[in-house]
Amino acid sequence: MSERGRAMRAAVARPPYDIMRAAHAELHVRDLAVARDFYVEQLGMIVAAETADALYLRGWEERLHHSLVLRAAAEAAAAHLAFRVREEADLERLADAFTARGVESRWVEDELGQGPGLRVQDPAGFPLEFFHAMEPAESQLRRFDLQRGAPVLRFDHFNLHVTDVETVAADWFRHGFRCSEYIETDASPGRLTGAWLLRKPTVHDVGLTLGRGPRLHHLGFWVAEPMGVLRACDQLAASGHVACIERGPGRHGVSNAFFVYLRDPDGHRIELYSCDYYTGDPDHEPLRWSASDPRCRSFWGTRAPDEWYEESSILLDLDGSPVELHDAPADERSEIMA
Amino acid sequence: MSERGRAMRAAVARPPYDIMRAAHAELHVRDLAVARDFYVEQLGMIVAAETADALYLRGWEERLHHSLVLRAAAEAAAAHLAFRVREEADLERLADAFTARGVESRWVEDELGQGPGLRVQDPAGFPLEFFHAMEPAESQLRRFDLQRGAPVLRFDHFNLHVTDVETVAADWFRHGFRCSEYIETDASPGRLTGAWLLRKPTVHDVGLTLGRGPRLHHLGFWVAEPMGVLRACDQLAASGHVACIERGPGRHGVSNAFFVYLRDPDGHRIELYSCDYYTGDPDHEPLRWSASDPRCRSFWGTRAPDEWYEESSILLDLDGSPVELHDAPADERSEIMA
Amino acid sequence: MSERGRAMRAAVARPPYDIMRAAHAELHVRDLAVARDFYVEQLGMIVAAETADALYLRGWEERLHHSLVLRAAAEAAAAHLAFRVREEADLERLADAFTARGVESRWVEDELGQGPGLRVQDPAGFPLEFFHAMEPAESQLRRFDLQRGAPVLRFDHFNLHVTDVETVAADWFRHGFRCSEYIETDASPGRLTGAWLLRKPTVHDVGLTLGRGPRLHHLGFWVAEPMGVLRACDQLAASGHVACIERGPGRHGVSNAFFVYLRDPDGHRIELYSCDYYTGDPDHEPLRWSASDPRCRSFWGTRAPDEWYEESSILLDLDGSPVELHDAPADERSEIMA
Amino acid sequence: MSERGRAMRAAVARPPYDIMRAAHAELHVRDLAVARDFYVEQLGMIVAAETADALYLRGWEERLHHSLVLRAAAEAAAAHLAFRVREEADLERLADAFTARGVESRWVEDELGQGPGLRVQDPAGFPLEFFHAMEPAESQLRRFDLQRGAPVLRFDHFNLHVTDVETVAADWFRHGFRCSEYIETDASPGRLTGAWLLRKPTVHDVGLTLGRGPRLHHLGFWVAEPMGVLRACDQLAASGHVACIERGPGRHGVSNAFFVYLRDPDGHRIELYSCDYYTGDPDHEPLRWSASDPRCRSFWGTRAPDEWYEESSILLDLDGSPVELHDAPADERSEIMA
């Protein structure tokens, strides 16, 4: 194992709370009807609830009320990113831990379909929510007769645009996240241009990508198999939505997953993602990729479009104001093209 | 090449007419609404036209009006099996040829969506139709957003239960059909238990299976890829139609195709079929299978249920009366189990 | 949630040790060269080590030395079934717990490629091993150029033939296992004919099947996608191993996985298994299937061959003697056919 | 049907000879060992014969001796493109027809594994060969245990870079080729930027692409299903050949096929191609695409790299000298980007 890998593993803390997994996000969209068409008619997600200004969605496998909230707003933005904790008491433990670190937290009690949420703007600037209770839902995993598109089975991960991967990763290690893979420049010492961090035993719950930030790079949703990713592309192109296909389909080197990136009508990026691997053993060794290896993001070497590196969703802080952005010293492109 | 293969190739005639391919079938069904649910809602076929007593369907790739007619009747039966000829004048040439052989033929002028049809009851007892003209239709091959089920792309072949494969095959050779594959017992001389005969350059337009006959064993419809066959099974099971899945899915040894056999609500057998191979070169050599090889029908060795060997659709003659049945001396099962 | 589901969830203990997952098995085989051909040449598994009387294998994703041991012996049998614990100290805690329950345990110190193992014959008669330390191995997950067959990626689960599912399940609940799905007769009260129990967040680490026992019904290995299962079948049939394909391929109702069952040259049953779902949330509700639903084992309704219900691998006790067998009051077949 | 479509159909002649299909190509390569590694080790093609300066290859389905000849030479080039005719006598008929049109033809008698070939440099500058006789080979279609890569099943088509699609297409119509699809600019009158021409009933035997020419744009080989295309990419990337993947994988709008383009070590372009459709009916209507539709080449809208439009294999004339090149007035890119 590399020195970097050893250091990252040593940094993983055992906090008194248990963040189980990335669970849902709230996105602001400018036109709810247009967003509904994309997520419900085109991607085929299940409508869990609908209010005057919001739409609550989930995938076909999921057993909790929702994994995506779309809320009508004047500007597109990522309003909060939510993680599920193992038990209700973990929320108080988290609140205490944030207080001890001087991070303000707030309780949110009135979210549709779920119990209390603890909100913070984390040191990297991301609006996070932690919750445990949510209304159960019956899984529709075997309703192949009703499913459309890929279909989208469940929420999988957040990917975050950050200006300093090392620092942000260190913060997630404090929450007990481990690293499965990372991309590093070949300089000495190397700089991280990407890191994949997990609590549930898949490749990641949180991915970090070096770039202008803090911003939400994409939300990842799980699809059962590569053919589902292809089917979603076929369907989107056939229905006149070819412009929403941004990158792929293809195989990632990092994660080994088969993927496609889409852009929703507000520019939020959605990844359909399948076929990663098991990471549950605690001594799972972080895998290093050189930032100059063309296969690390696209195993087949296909160059991503520039907007994939440059564009992301802006974030809102706890008061609903946009989070200030900063340029990163570089992004992955320079290394691949070097 | 085996002696049998040589003999079969030598028997292929060059008649003055050109039968291009198997094209459509008319099935009698006892309840049109129930049949509609199966073919349209469950299999997802396109409705080309609907009358008081009949439904005209086609697959998503097809460019002619219909490839399947379902007609309400008191008893389930196969009313006619239709082949398309290259040009209108081929019909007169066929009529002359049948007359010369003492086979009565009749013209049918009033079929919905198509031009004149020439009908005969062939020497083996099958109600055949030959036609050229049919209303064109726009292919929906790329409408992945509308397609359901596998989807069913196009009609591919007829499979016929016959009591004497050698004799019936010889009759098709006279029409210019070639043989791609056959199953033969290991006795000396061997007896054919199956033969696959073609005009279009795929494995077959007409398959012959030894058994009680003459009956229609199944209609084969083309599916783009194996995953489509699996998807159709998933959808049928999810919607409560598990009982209609009779055999498979699996790979055929003969034809190398990936398949599943379904039974419609009237017991007519439908095969979803994909991935066979090119047979267009005229010196394509017939491939022999031993009837004792468990892989010839199911490449993975799975035993077919007895009803697959025993049950088939009865035929109607030109006057609409059921065609008399005869037992075959044997079927494939005895050899496989020997 | 059903009463049965609630009761099963309430029965899940929080023992002082952490059994992470099912990890490997040792099978006795009568001819090591013949077994090697099957597992290495046909299934394409990686050879981790080879000694005079044993072969150590793993899948292409795996990062520990081995997940299957084949040992030459006079009679085919399952010698032990191994689980990985989170840390070395868990082994002492397990030893104490077994002692407290009056179950004898033994330490095994000399296993190739791994650290100390704690062995017990559990109350149900199964020869279990618990271990933590094992030599690391580099994952070959992305070596698509070297992979053969499905390919087999990693060990997934054990399935056990037991004469009383309720009692054996209760014992696993004591070890902290949860239930994801179960099959129950429609009688009142219902009897369990199958149960799927997990520690890692997939459908199962241990499956229980009602039948003559205690025996090992099968070992399940993970495959990346359904097409891999089909490819493995094609390859086995092409190389003359069609007889080893026992059941499937098909989709399970229980687990939703795409599968095929194979029999190795000694009759040990291997399942190639892909596409189940996430079960990591602790409030995941057990899913009930009626034993009379033909879709519970085969979602497409295909009847399993009798040997699948009747045949299993015998077990060895800690001294290497065969474990005594008992008949079960029934098996799943009677209900499906009722 | 469009006026263009009607005109193209009216132009299809019924010559006295029958060109059945595109059959094989001879490519000059600078290092035979390097080329062998690519085609045999990486793509997994079957070696039919090997001489001091040439390698004869075929796909796993094919029943004739070879479908690709690689010959060692100082410069990479396409030496000839071969079509199979229905019978030996067609060759004399073709020779007469060329003579009548003032096109010089030559007989080649000494080609390994095949009978006499008739060579011409056609009016568009392409070195064509027509042949009938070739040594038979046993199909290896079902040898899944031996196949590697996609696998490559059979030769499918030539794609030609030409400076004037209309004129070259007209010449193929004279040979009895029909048009399945074409791309046309939206100007009035429109200019063709691509045309797909066929004899065998698939989408094409010969594709024409507007660009600097005459050159060979690519050779297309048939793969059984989309998953095979993905598997080939995975294998090439894993073995260190990521740079050979030029475009895709993806779905074509034109042809509906699933594809990937590779570049061999000499820069010759190979397409792995699957899932097009049936075109055998003589009244099959040519399908028009607007050159401004981003889906016509890439149904999912992915932009092709510039070299895909710009680079092609140079041709040799009958004396082995490079065929002179001319710029085209435009290529497809300008329209898509307009």
XYZ file of N, CA, C and O in Angstrom, chain C residues 111-248:
552
model
N -3.466 -22.727 8.669
C -4.088 -22.691 7.340
C -3.297 -21.807 6.399
O -2.912 -20.689 6.755
N -3.109 -22.297 5.207
C -2.313 -21.590 4.216
C -2.960 -20.256 3.857
O -4.157 -20.196 3.566
N -2.153 -19.204 3.907
C -2.623 -17.898 3.464
C -3.504 -17.160 4.439
O -3.981 -16.064 4.123
N -3.764 -17.748 5.596
C -4.640 -17.046 6.534
C -4.141 -17.174 7.966
O -3.295 -18.008 8.287
N -4.687 -16.335 8.835
C -4.337 -16.370 10.254
C -5.186 -17.378 11.004
O -5.800 -18.249 10.390
N -5.225 -17.248 12.342
C -5.931 -18.234 13.165
C -7.407 -18.316 12.813
O -8.046 -17.314 12.510
N -7.925 -19.519 12.846
C -9.342 -19.751 12.621
C -9.945 -20.401 13.849
O -9.307 -21.248 14.487
N -11.151 -19.996 14.177
C -11.873 -20.629 15.277
C -12.923 -21.537 14.655
O -13.783 -21.078 13.908
N -12.858 -22.838 14.991
C -13.782 -23.805 14.396
C -14.803 -24.296 15.405
O -14.447 -24.597 16.544
N -16.038 -24.401 14.951
C -17.074 -25.031 15.782
C -17.979 -25.875 14.891
O -18.061 -25.640 13.682
N -18.615 -26.848 15.502
C -19.747 -27.481 14.843
C -20.965 -26.832 15.485
O -21.207 -27.007 16.690
N -21.703 -26.066 14.741
C -22.762 -25.273 15.374
C -23.936 -26.174 15.740
O -23.972 -27.356 15.347
N -24.865 -25.684 16.548
C -25.966 -26.539 17.026
C -26.729 -27.215 15.890
O -27.262 -28.306 16.055
N -26.761 -26.600 14.720
C -27.472 -27.200 13.596
C -26.620 -28.245 12.887
O -27.097 -28.931 11.984
N -25.344 -28.357 13.280
C -24.489 -29.393 12.709
C -23.514 -28.899 11.659
O -22.780 -29.709 11.060
N -23.441 -27.606 11.403
C -22.553 -27.107 10.348
C -21.151 -26.826 10.872
O -20.991 -26.259 11.955
N -20.143 -27.229 10.107
C -18.754 -26.985 10.509
C -18.351 -25.565 10.120
O -18.073 -25.297 8.950
N -18.351 -24.659 11.079
C -18.089 -23.242 10.810
C -16.661 -22.873 11.203
O -16.085 -23.452 12.128
N -16.131 -21.922 10.478
C -14.854 -21.329 10.877
C -15.037 -19.820 10.902
O -15.701 -19.262 10.032
N -14.401 -19.192 11.901
C -14.355 -17.731 11.952
C -12.893 -17.326 11.917
O -12.049 -17.961 12.544
N -12.590 -16.276 11.151
C -11.192 -15.815 11.050
C -11.211 -14.333 10.746
O -12.228 -13.786 10.295
N -10.097 -13.696 10.979
C -9.966 -12.304 10.536
C -8.808 -12.132 9.557
O -8.980 -11.560 8.487
N -7.640 -12.639 9.934
C -6.434 -12.345 9.145
C -6.327 -13.235 7.915
O -6.531 -14.449 7.979
N -6.027 -12.614 6.791
C -5.721 -13.380 5.580
C -4.783 -12.541 4.724
O -4.864 -11.312 4.725
N -3.895 -13.215 4.035
C -2.959 -12.511 3.148
C -3.717 -11.663 2.139
O -4.646 -12.152 1.510
N -3.275 -10.428 1.958
C -3.939 -9.609 0.942
C -3.550 -10.066 -0.467
O -2.514 -10.692 -0.679
N -4.402 -9.762 -1.403
C -4.133 -10.064 -2.819
C -4.557 -8.844 -3.624
O -5.432 -8.082 -3.197
N -3.925 -8.664 -4.757
C -4.302 -7.524 -5.577
C -5.547 -7.891 -6.385
O -5.601 -8.946 -7.009
N -6.541 -7.013 -6.365
C -7.753 -7.265 -7.133
C -7.429 -7.289 -8.629
O -6.651 -6.484 -9.122
N -8.049 -8.220 -9.316
C -7.874 -8.323 -10.777
C -9.176 -7.940 -11.485
O -9.448 -8.382 -12.599
N -9.936 -7.095 -10.818
C -11.275 -6.746 -11.285
C -11.271 -6.179 -12.695
O -12.191 -6.401 -13.484
N -10.224 -5.409 -13.020
C -10.189 -4.725 -14.319
C -9.351 -5.474 -15.358
O -9.075 -4.929 -16.423
N -8.937 -6.708 -15.041
C -8.141 -7.458 -16.012
C -9.056 -8.233 -16.951
O -9.023 -9.459 -17.029
N -9.880 -7.479 -17.679
C -10.821 -8.080 -18.625
C -10.094 -8.882 -19.693
O -10.669 -9.751 -20.332
N -8.832 -8.560 -19.881
C -8.060 -9.281 -20.897
C -7.667 -10.682 -20.428
O -7.380 -11.543 -21.255
N -7.669 -10.900 -19.120
C -7.271 -12.207 -18.596
C -8.471 -13.027 -18.134
O -8.396 -14.246 -18.044
N -9.553 -12.351 -17.832
C -10.713 -13.041 -17.262
C -11.321 -14.037 -18.245
O -11.300 -13.824 -19.445
N -11.868 -15.109 -17.688
C -12.536 -16.121 -18.504
C -13.901 -16.418 -17.897
O -14.146 -16.168 -16.732
N -14.778 -16.966 -18.698
C -16.078 -17.361 -18.179
C -16.904 -16.162 -17.790
O -16.875 -15.128 -18.465
N -17.666 -16.285 -16.723
C -18.671 -15.264 -16.352
C -18.132 -13.835 -16.313
O -18.799 -12.956 -16.865
N -16.996 -13.453 -15.735
C -16.154 -14.218 -14.841
C -16.715 -14.222 -13.417
O -17.572 -13.409 -13.081
N -16.193 -15.148 -12.585
C -16.540 -15.223 -11.169
C -15.802 -14.096 -10.447
O -14.576 -14.053 -10.463
N -16.537 -13.170 -9.834
C -15.887 -12.014 -9.208
C -15.536 -12.237 -7.739
O -14.440 -11.923 -7.319
N -16.497 -12.746 -6.943
C -16.201 -12.918 -5.507
C -17.172 -13.908 -4.901
O -18.251 -14.146 -5.434
N -16.762 -14.459 -3.761
C -17.660 -15.316 -3.016
C -18.804 -14.470 -2.490
O -18.599 -13.348 -2.047
N -20.034 -15.034 -2.498
C -21.154 -14.254 -1.983
C -21.856 -14.879 -0.784
O -22.105 -14.206 0.188
N -22.223 -16.172 -0.873
C -23.056 -16.727 0.209
C -23.002 -18.252 0.275
O -22.596 -18.909 -0.666
N -23.435 -18.757 1.438
C -23.690 -20.184 1.642
C -25.189 -20.415 1.609
O -25.956 -19.604 2.129
N -25.608 -21.555 1.046
C -26.996 -21.961 1.216
C -27.014 -23.339 1.857
O -26.330 -24.260 1.390
N -27.800 -23.460 2.934
C -27.767 -24.644 3.785
C -29.096 -25.387 3.746
O -30.155 -24.762 3.847
N -29.011 -26.684 3.609
C -30.193 -27.537 3.703
C -30.405 -27.865 5.175
O -29.538 -28.461 5.816
N -31.547 -27.489 5.731
C -31.816 -27.738 7.148
C -33.205 -28.330 7.308
O -34.095 -28.097 6.493
N -33.378 -29.071 8.383
C -34.663 -29.756 8.590
C -35.662 -28.871 9.329
O -36.836 -29.235 9.447
N -35.211 -27.743 9.824
C -36.093 -26.864 10.607
C -35.575 -25.442 10.432
O -34.639 -25.017 11.104
N -36.171 -24.727 9.506
C -35.661 -23.394 9.169
C -35.794 -22.445 10.355
O -34.879 -21.674 10.662
N -36.928 -22.508 11.063
C -37.164 -21.570 12.167
C -36.039 -21.659 13.208
O -35.505 -20.634 13.648
N -35.706 -22.885 13.611
C -34.725 -23.063 14.682
C -33.338 -22.609 14.248
O -32.623 -21.937 14.989
N -32.971 -22.966 13.018
C -31.635 -22.596 12.558
C -31.540 -21.083 12.355
O -30.545 -20.453 12.708
N -32.599 -20.488 11.826
C -32.590 -19.031 11.643
C -32.419 -18.335 12.989
O -31.653 -17.365 13.115
N -33.112 -18.838 14.017
C -33.024 -18.217 15.343
C -31.580 -18.200 15.828
O -31.138 -17.248 16.485
N -30.853 -19.254 15.494
C -29.458 -19.315 15.920
C -28.616 -18.250 15.220
O -27.759 -17.610 15.832
N -28.882 -18.017 13.965
C -28.139 -16.968 13.239
C -28.555 -15.581 13.710
O -27.719 -14.663 13.742
N -29.819 -15.421 14.093
C -30.226 -14.110 14.642
C -29.384 -13.786 15.879
O -29.007 -12.642 16.110
N -29.098 -14.816 16.678
C -28.271 -14.614 17.876
C -26.874 -14.089 17.516
O -26.251 -13.396 18.300
N -26.411 -14.440 16.324
C -25.098 -13.941 15.868
C -25.218 -12.560 15.218
O -24.256 -12.044 14.668
N -26.427 -11.987 15.229
C -26.588 -10.639 14.671
C -26.998 -10.625 13.206
O -27.002 -9.565 12.583
N -27.338 -11.786 12.666
C -27.801 -11.807 11.270
C -29.238 -11.292 11.216
O -30.031 -11.516 12.127
N -29.580 -10.587 10.122
C -30.946 -10.161 9.858
C -31.537 -11.001 8.728
O -30.803 -11.675 8.005
N -32.850 -10.933 8.570
C -33.528 -11.668 7.497
C -33.983 -10.687 6.425
O -34.629 -9.681 6.725
N -33.666 -10.975 5.176
C -34.114 -10.106 4.075
C -35.409 -10.630 3.440
O -36.297 -9.869 3.096
N -35.499 -11.938 3.268
C -36.682 -12.524 2.636
C -36.903 -13.921 3.228
O -35.979 -14.541 3.738
N -38.136 -14.376 3.149
C -38.417 -15.742 3.608
C -39.605 -16.297 2.835
O -40.419 -15.547 2.302
N -39.658 -17.615 2.758
C -40.777 -18.303 2.117
C -41.534 -19.047 3.198
O -40.932 -19.744 4.012
N -42.841 -18.914 3.188
C -43.668 -19.460 4.252
C -44.854 -20.177 3.641
O -45.428 -19.699 2.659
N -45.233 -21.303 4.235
C -46.446 -21.981 3.763
C -47.669 -21.150 4.150
O -47.609 -20.329 5.063
N -48.776 -21.403 3.445
C -49.978 -20.622 3.705
C -50.819 -21.187 4.854
O -51.860 -20.616 5.186
N -50.362 -22.288 5.448
C -51.070 -22.842 6.596
C -51.022 -21.840 7.752
O -50.290 -20.858 7.705
N -51.800 -22.094 8.807
C -51.786 -21.189 9.952
C -51.570 -22.026 11.196
O -52.445 -22.835 11.534
N -50.441 -21.924 11.899
C -49.376 -21.005 11.526
C -48.567 -21.537 10.344
O -48.480 -22.755 10.162
N -47.971 -20.653 9.600
C -47.164 -21.070 8.464
C -45.835 -21.652 8.904
O -45.342 -21.351 9.995
N -45.270 -22.509 8.055
C -43.935 -23.052 8.317
C -42.972 -22.414 7.307
O -43.305 -22.268 6.140
N -41.784 -22.063 7.784
C -40.781 -21.531 6.868
C -40.202 -22.650 6.016
O -39.804 -23.697 6.534
N -40.143 -22.433 4.703
C -39.437 -23.390 3.831
C -38.135 -22.783 3.314
O -37.346 -23.481 2.698
N -37.926 -21.494 3.581
C -36.659 -20.869 3.192
C -36.496 -19.550 3.899
O -37.489 -18.878 4.212
N -35.235 -19.169 4.175
C -34.973 -17.864 4.794
C -33.596 -17.388 4.339
O -32.673 -18.197 4.186
N -33.484 -16.061 4.100
C -32.240 -15.454 3.599
C -31.716 -14.493 4.650
O -32.419 -13.533 5.003
N -30.510 -14.771 5.145
C -29.984 -14.090 6.330
C -28.676 -13.392 5.996
O -27.835 -13.945 5.277
N -28.487 -12.204 6.547
C -27.343 -11.411 6.100
C -26.609 -10.693 7.226
O -27.202 -10.375 8.262
N -25.350 -10.442 6.984
C -24.573 -9.479 7.763
C -24.108 -8.359 6.816
O -24.358 -7.210 7.075
N -23.468 -8.713 5.720
C -23.100 -7.677 4.741
C -24.392 -7.213 4.070
O -25.351 -7.976 3.992
N -24.433 -5.998 3.548
C -25.722 -5.453 3.089
C -26.157 -5.898 1.698
O -26.460 -5.086 0.839
N -26.172 -7.197 1.483
C -26.762 -7.765 0.275
C -27.905 -8.656 0.743
O -28.221 -8.677 1.932
N -28.484 -9.434 -0.136
C -29.638 -10.228 0.276
C -29.272 -11.295 1.299
O -30.047 -11.598 2.199
N -28.076 -11.870 1.160
C -27.732 -12.884 2.171
C -26.248 -13.224 2.210
O -25.516 -13.037 1.249
N -25.884 -13.707 3.403
C -24.623 -14.423 3.591
C -24.916 -15.903 3.785
O -24.109 -16.748 3.424
N -26.087 -16.171 4.365
C -26.513 -17.547 4.634
C -27.961 -17.702 4.191
O -28.826 -16.961 4.652
N -28.214 -18.635 3.303
C -29.583 -18.979 2.948
C -29.927 -20.312 3.581
O -29.078 -21.204 3.662
N -31.156 -20.447 4.036
C -31.619 -21.716 4.622
C -32.728 -22.275 3.753
O -33.669 -21.558 3.402
N -32.614 -23.550 3.435
C -33.608 -24.208 2.592
C -34.090 -25.466 3.308
O -33.270 -26.260 3.768
N -35.391 -25.627 3.409
C -35.949 -26.791 4.097
C -35.703 -28.051 3.282
O -36.046 -28.116 2.091
N -35.127 -29.060 3.947
C -34.869 -30.320 3.251
C -34.005 -31.218 4.120
O -33.611 -30.832 5.240
N -33.706 -32.401 3.628
C -32.872 -33.343 4.366
C -31.562 -32.648 4.727
O -30.912 -32.036 3.866
N -31.175 -32.740 6.001
C -30.001 -31.988 6.403
C -29.457 -32.471 7.727
O -29.925 -33.466 8.250
N -28.457 -31.819 8.248
C -27.852 -30.617 7.684
C -26.892 -30.952 6.533
O -26.078 -31.869 6.651
N -27.018 -30.204 5.450
C -26.110 -30.355 4.318
C -25.843 -28.967 3.713
O -26.591 -28.024 3.957
N -24.818 -28.895 2.925
C -24.532 -27.651 2.193
C -25.265 -27.714 0.852
O -24.928 -28.537 -0.003
N -26.234 -26.842 0.662
C -26.968 -26.865 -0.605
C -26.127 -26.271 -1.731
O -25.971 -26.879 -2.785
N -25.593 -25.096 -1.535
C -24.689 -24.548 -2.560
C -23.837 -23.409 -2.022
O -24.127 -22.837 -0.972
N -22.786 -23.107 -2.790
C -21.972 -21.911 -2.604
C -22.361 -20.936 -3.701
O -22.445 -21.308 -4.873
N -22.580 -19.674 -3.315
C -22.939 -18.659 -4.305
C -21.755 -17.744 -4.598
O -21.134 -17.228 -3.673
N -21.458 -17.565 -5.876
C -20.395 -16.646 -6.297
C -21.001 -15.518 -7.121
O -21.900 -15.749 -7.936
N -20.473 -14.347 -6.913
C -21.001 -13.137 -7.534
C -20.454 -12.949 -8.950
O -19.254 -13.109 -9.193
N -21.333 -12.560 -9.862
C -21.013 -12.274 -11.256
C -21.509 -10.850 -11.520
O -22.498 -10.424 -10.938
N -20.828 -10.109 -12.388
C -21.129 -8.678 -12.512
C -22.504 -8.380 -13.102
O -23.121 -7.384 -12.751
N -22.981 -9.230 -13.997
C -24.228 -8.892 -14.678
C -24.832 -10.139 -15.322
O -24.139 -11.127 -15.543
N -26.137 -10.078 -15.628
C -26.798 -11.261 -16.212
C -26.066 -11.820 -17.434
O -25.955 -13.040 -17.581
N -25.543 -10.949 -18.308
C -24.864 -11.464 -19.491
C -23.695 -12.369 -19.124
O -23.341 -13.259 -19.884
N -23.074 -12.144 -17.985
C -21.973 -13.009 -17.554
C -22.468 -14.413 -17.245
O -21.785 -15.403 -17.530
N -23.659 -14.501 -16.665
C -24.245 -15.815 -16.381
C -24.503 -16.555 -17.691
O -24.184 -17.743 -17.833
N -25.052 -15.859 -18.679
C -25.312 -16.495 -19.979
C -23.999 -16.914 -20.640
O -23.892 -17.996 -21.209
N -23.006 -16.047 -20.553
C -21.711 -16.361 -21.166
C -21.097 -17.617 -20.534
O -20.548 -18.468 -21.236
N -21.212 -17.725 -19.222
C -20.673 -18.914 -18.553
C -21.378 -20.171 -19.059
O -20.728 -21.193 -19.302
N -22.686 -20.104 -19.238
C -23.426 -21.274 -19.755
C -22.956 -21.619 -21.163
O -22.733 -22.795 -21.486
N -22.852 -20.619 -22.006
C -22.398 -20.852 -23.383
C -21.026 -21.536 -23.385
O -20.783 -22.469 -24.145
N -20.156 -21.048 -22.541
C -18.795 -21.583 -22.531
C -18.774 -23.023 -22.010
O -18.092 -23.891 -22.566
N -19.540 -23.269 -20.954
C -19.576 -24.630 -20.388
C -20.161 -25.614 -21.408
O -19.639 -26.723 -21.580
N -21.218 -25.230 -22.089
C -21.827 -26.127 -23.071
C -20.874 -26.361 -24.236
O -20.722 -27.483 -24.723
N -20.205 -25.302 -24.669
C -19.311 -25.423 -25.825
C -18.131 -26.335 -25.536
O -17.622 -27.017 -26.424
N -17.690 -26.353 -24.287
C -16.513 -27.158 -23.951
C -16.897 -28.559 -23.507
O -16.054 -29.298 -22.983
N -18.166 -28.912 -23.690
C -18.557 -30.293 -23.391
C -19.006 -30.511 -21.960
O -19.109 -31.644 -21.508
N -19.294 -29.437 -21.221
C -19.692 -29.578 -19.826
C -21.173 -29.282 -19.614
O -21.572 -28.805 -18.555
N -21.982 -29.572 -20.638
C -23.396 -29.228 -20.539
C -24.061 -29.916 -19.347
O -24.970 -29.362 -18.723
N -23.589 -31.089 -18.994
C -24.230 -31.828 -17.909
C -24.086 -31.131 -16.565
O -24.828 -31.427 -15.632
N -23.151 -30.217 -16.432
C -22.966 -29.555 -15.133
C -23.982 -28.444 -14.903
O -24.074 -27.929 -13.803
N -24.729 -28.056 -15.933
C -25.735 -26.994 -15.767
C -27.008 -27.635 -15.224
O -27.655 -28.410 -15.916
N -27.341 -27.330 -13.975
C -28.443 -28.051 -13.322
C -29.767 -27.305 -13.385
O -30.816 -27.908 -13.584
N -29.711 -26.007 -13.198
C -30.958 -25.234 -13.108
C -30.694 -23.809 -13.578
O -29.760 -23.187 -13.143
N -31.601 -23.313 -14.428
C -31.461 -21.970 -14.932
C -30.675 -21.990 -16.230
O -30.514 -23.061 -16.824
